[in-house]
Amino acid sequence: MPLMPNERDRLLLFTAAELARARRGRGLRLNVPEATALIADTVCEAARDGLRLADAVRRGRCLLGPDDVLPGVIEVVTEIQVEAVFDDGTRLAVISDPFGVPAGREDAPGAVLPAARGVRVPEPTVTLTVRNTAEVPISVTSHFHFFEANPRLHFDRAAAYGMRLAAPAGSSTRFDAGRGVDVGLVPIGGARTVIGFAGLVDGPLDAPGAKEAALRNAAARGYRGAEGASVREGAT
């Protein structure tokens, strides 16, 4: 049976995880590759079961504790990364402190500390109606340049230029297939220089002609909601 390289990698990960399950079932403590494979496989299977990214990561993080691994493993394996296939596409799952925060490290650099008060949500300056024209759900993270979000999302691209979701950092908004939802946006802060994402801007957001060029680029590449927008923007 011919397999793609990513399919061979997935089978190798599953095989290593099965070995870890068998040894754990015999009461043995796991070494670095066994523990890593078991947690990564658990996250991949959670994605296959239809869980969202945050829930899949939570399932992987709760799987093993310090007593389930050999001495020294929790000091070596401080983070596990695995690409998993979710309902809305392939996502990188990052499991930090996969065995829980060890005693004495609650205040260590990078530790996740509970907030004393609720997380502040920015006040939206723009509200747009977004409709997912794809056949699968689409998720957009909080600090993604919303103008460059998935081309199958239909909304006013011109109004979303230079904006991000009005949502806490690290969160994401899910757009179910065939449905519309209203979302709030806020301006991207800092130096307002956008690099990467979908490659529609790749530079200063507020440079002369940058918005018009990005709209023309988006329309040429079939982004929903950008059709004709470049003409209107260039006329103003």
Coordinates of C-alpha atoms in Angstrom, one line a residue:
M1 CA 0.0 0.0 0.0
P2 CA 1.7 3.3 -1.1
L3 CA 1.8 5.9 1.7
M4 CA 2.7 9.6 1.7
P5 CA 5.6 10.6 3.9
N6 CA 3.2 12.2 6.5
E7 CA 1.2 9.0 6.6
R8 CA 4.4 6.9 7.3
D9 CA 5.3 9.4 10.0
R10 CA 1.9 9.0 11.6
L11 CA 2.1 5.2 11.5
L12 CA 5.6 5.3 13.1
L13 CA 4.2 7.6 15.9
F14 CA 1.3 5.3 16.4
T15 CA 3.6 2.2 16.7
A16 CA 5.8 4.0 19.3
A17 CA 2.7 5.0 21.2
E18 CA 1.4 1.5 21.2
L19 CA 4.7 0.2 22.6
A20 CA 4.4 2.9 25.3
R21 CA 0.8 1.8 26.1
A22 CA 1.9 -1.8 26.4
R23 CA 4.8 -1.0 28.7
R24 CA 2.7 1.4 30.8
G25 CA 0.1 -1.4 31.1
R26 CA 2.8 -3.6 32.6
G27 CA 3.5 -1.0 35.3
L28 CA 6.7 0.3 33.7
R29 CA 7.6 4.0 33.8
L30 CA 8.2 5.5 30.4
N31 CA 11.3 7.0 28.9
V32 CA 11.6 10.1 26.7
P33 CA 10.6 8.7 23.3
E34 CA 7.8 6.5 24.8
A35 CA 6.2 9.4 26.7
T36 CA 6.6 11.8 23.8
A37 CA 5.0 9.4 21.4
L38 CA 2.1 8.5 23.7
I39 CA 1.2 12.1 24.3
A40 CA 1.5 13.1 20.7
D41 CA -0.5 10.2 19.5
T42 CA -3.2 11.0 22.1
V43 CA -3.5 14.5 20.7
C44 CA -3.7 13.3 17.1
E45 CA -6.5 10.8 18.0
A46 CA -8.3 13.5 19.9
A47 CA -8.3 15.6 16.7
R48 CA -9.5 12.6 14.8
D49 CA -12.4 12.3 17.3
G50 CA -13.5 15.8 16.4
L51 CA -12.2 17.7 19.4
R52 CA -11.0 21.3 19.0
L53 CA -7.3 22.2 19.3
A54 CA -7.5 23.5 22.9
D55 CA -9.4 20.3 24.0
A56 CA -7.0 18.0 22.3
V57 CA -4.0 19.7 23.9
R58 CA -5.8 19.4 27.3
R59 CA -6.3 15.7 26.8
G60 CA -2.6 15.2 26.0
R61 CA -1.5 17.3 28.9
C62 CA -3.6 15.3 31.4
L63 CA -2.5 11.9 30.2
L64 CA 0.8 11.4 32.2
G65 CA 2.2 12.7 35.4
P66 CA 5.7 12.7 37.0
D67 CA 5.1 9.3 38.5
D68 CA 4.4 7.8 35.0
V69 CA 7.9 8.6 33.6
L70 CA 11.5 7.7 34.4
P71 CA 13.6 10.2 36.5
G72 CA 14.8 13.1 34.4
V73 CA 12.1 12.8 31.7
I74 CA 10.1 15.9 33.0
E75 CA 13.3 18.0 32.9
V76 CA 14.1 16.9 29.3
V77 CA 10.6 17.0 27.8
T78 CA 9.3 20.5 28.6
E79 CA 7.3 20.8 25.4
I80 CA 5.8 18.5 22.7
Q81 CA 4.8 19.7 19.3
V82 CA 2.8 17.6 16.8
E83 CA 0.8 18.4 13.7
A84 CA -2.7 16.9 13.9
V85 CA -5.5 16.8 11.4
F86 CA -8.6 18.6 12.8
D87 CA -12.0 19.1 11.2
D88 CA -10.8 22.5 10.0
G89 CA -7.5 21.4 8.7
T90 CA -4.0 20.5 9.9
R91 CA -2.9 22.5 13.0
L92 CA 0.2 22.5 15.1
A93 CA -0.6 21.4 18.7
V94 CA 1.9 22.6 21.3
I95 CA 1.8 20.8 24.7
S96 CA 3.8 22.8 27.2
D97 CA 4.6 21.2 30.6
P98 CA 3.2 17.9 29.3
F99 CA 3.5 16.2 32.7
G100 CA 2.2 19.1 34.7
V101 CA 4.3 21.9 36.3
P102 CA 6.8 20.2 38.6
A103 CA 6.8 21.1 42.3
G104 CA 8.9 24.2 42.9
R105 CA 8.5 25.5 39.3
E106 CA 5.1 27.2 39.7
D107 CA 6.9 30.6 39.5
A108 CA 9.5 29.6 37.0
P109 CA 9.9 31.7 33.8
G110 CA 7.3 30.7 31.3
A111 CA 5.0 29.1 33.8
V112 CA 1.3 29.6 33.2
L113 CA -0.2 31.6 36.2
P114 CA -3.9 32.1 36.7
A115 CA -5.0 35.7 36.4
A116 CA -6.2 37.4 39.5
R117 CA -9.0 39.0 37.5
G118 CA -10.9 38.1 34.3
V119 CA -9.1 38.3 31.0
R120 CA -9.6 41.7 29.4
V121 CA -11.3 41.6 26.0
P122 CA -10.6 44.6 23.7
E123 CA -13.5 46.7 22.7
P124 CA -14.3 46.2 19.0
T125 CA -14.0 49.2 16.7
V126 CA -15.4 47.4 13.7
T127 CA -18.1 44.7 13.5
L128 CA -18.4 42.6 10.4
T129 CA -20.6 39.7 9.3
V130 CA -18.5 36.7 8.3
R131 CA -19.9 33.8 6.4
N132 CA -18.1 30.6 5.9
T133 CA -18.6 29.4 2.3
A134 CA -16.4 26.3 2.7
E135 CA -17.7 22.8 3.5
V136 CA -15.6 22.5 6.7
P137 CA -15.3 24.7 9.8
I138 CA -12.6 27.4 9.7
S139 CA -10.8 28.8 12.8
V140 CA -9.0 32.1 13.0
T141 CA -6.7 33.0 15.9
S142 CA -6.8 36.2 17.8
H143 CA -3.8 38.0 16.3
F144 CA -4.1 36.8 12.7
H145 CA -4.4 39.7 10.2
F146 CA -8.1 39.2 9.6
F147 CA -8.0 40.7 6.1
E148 CA -5.8 37.7 5.1
A149 CA -8.0 35.0 6.8
N150 CA -9.1 32.0 4.8
P151 CA -10.2 32.9 1.3
R152 CA -13.5 30.9 1.7
L153 CA -14.6 33.3 4.5
H154 CA -16.8 36.0 2.9
F155 CA -16.8 39.4 4.6
D156 CA -15.9 43.0 3.8
R157 CA -12.1 42.6 3.2
A158 CA -11.5 46.3 2.8
A159 CA -13.0 47.0 6.2
A160 CA -10.9 44.3 7.8
Y161 CA -7.6 45.6 6.5
G162 CA -5.1 46.2 9.3
M163 CA -7.4 44.6 11.9
R164 CA -7.5 41.5 14.1
L165 CA -10.1 39.8 16.2
A166 CA -11.2 41.6 19.3
A167 CA -10.4 38.5 21.4
P168 CA -7.9 37.6 24.2
A169 CA -4.4 36.6 23.0
G170 CA -4.1 32.9 22.1
S171 CA -7.8 32.4 21.6
S172 CA -9.5 31.6 18.3
T173 CA -12.9 32.0 16.7
R174 CA -14.6 29.1 14.9
F175 CA -16.7 29.7 11.8
D176 CA -19.0 26.7 11.1
A177 CA -19.5 25.7 7.5
G178 CA -22.3 27.5 5.7
R179 CA -23.1 29.8 8.6
G180 CA -22.6 33.5 9.2
V181 CA -21.6 35.2 12.5
D182 CA -20.9 38.8 13.6
V183 CA -17.3 39.4 14.9
G184 CA -15.6 42.4 16.4
L185 CA -12.3 43.7 15.1
V186 CA -9.6 46.0 16.5
P187 CA -6.6 47.6 14.8
I188 CA -3.3 45.8 14.9
G189 CA -1.0 47.6 17.2
G190 CA 2.7 48.1 17.5
A191 CA 4.7 49.0 14.4
R192 CA 1.8 47.8 12.2
T193 CA 4.1 45.8 10.0
V194 CA 2.6 42.5 8.8
I195 CA 5.0 39.7 7.6
G196 CA 3.8 36.3 6.5
F197 CA 0.2 35.2 7.0
A198 CA -1.2 34.7 3.5
G199 CA 1.4 37.0 1.9
L200 CA -1.1 39.6 0.8
V201 CA 0.7 42.5 2.5
D202 CA 4.3 41.6 3.7
G203 CA 5.2 45.0 4.9
P204 CA 4.0 48.1 6.6
L205 CA 0.2 48.2 6.7
D206 CA 0.0 52.0 6.4
A207 CA 2.5 52.5 3.6
P208 CA 1.1 54.5 0.6
G209 CA -0.8 52.3 -1.7
A210 CA -0.4 49.2 0.5
K211 CA -4.1 48.7 1.1
E212 CA -5.0 49.1 -2.5
A213 CA -2.3 46.7 -3.6
A214 CA -3.4 44.1 -1.0
L215 CA -7.0 44.3 -2.1
R216 CA -6.0 43.8 -5.8
N217 CA -3.8 40.8 -4.7
A218 CA -6.7 39.3 -2.7
A219 CA -9.2 39.8 -5.5
A220 CA -6.8 38.1 -8.0
R221 CA -6.3 35.2 -5.7
G222 CA -10.1 34.6 -5.2
Y223 CA -10.6 35.9 -1.6
R224 CA -14.3 36.2 -0.9
G225 CA -15.3 39.8 -0.2
A226 CA -12.4 41.3 -2.1
E227 CA -14.2 41.2 -5.5
G228 CA -14.4 44.8 -6.8
A229 CA -13.1 46.2 -3.5
S230 CA -9.8 47.3 -5.1
V231 CA -11.7 49.5 -7.6
R232 CA -13.7 51.2 -4.9
E233 CA -10.7 51.7 -2.7
G234 CA -8.7 53.2 -5.5
A235 CA -11.5 55.6 -6.4
T236 CA -11.6 57.2 -2.9

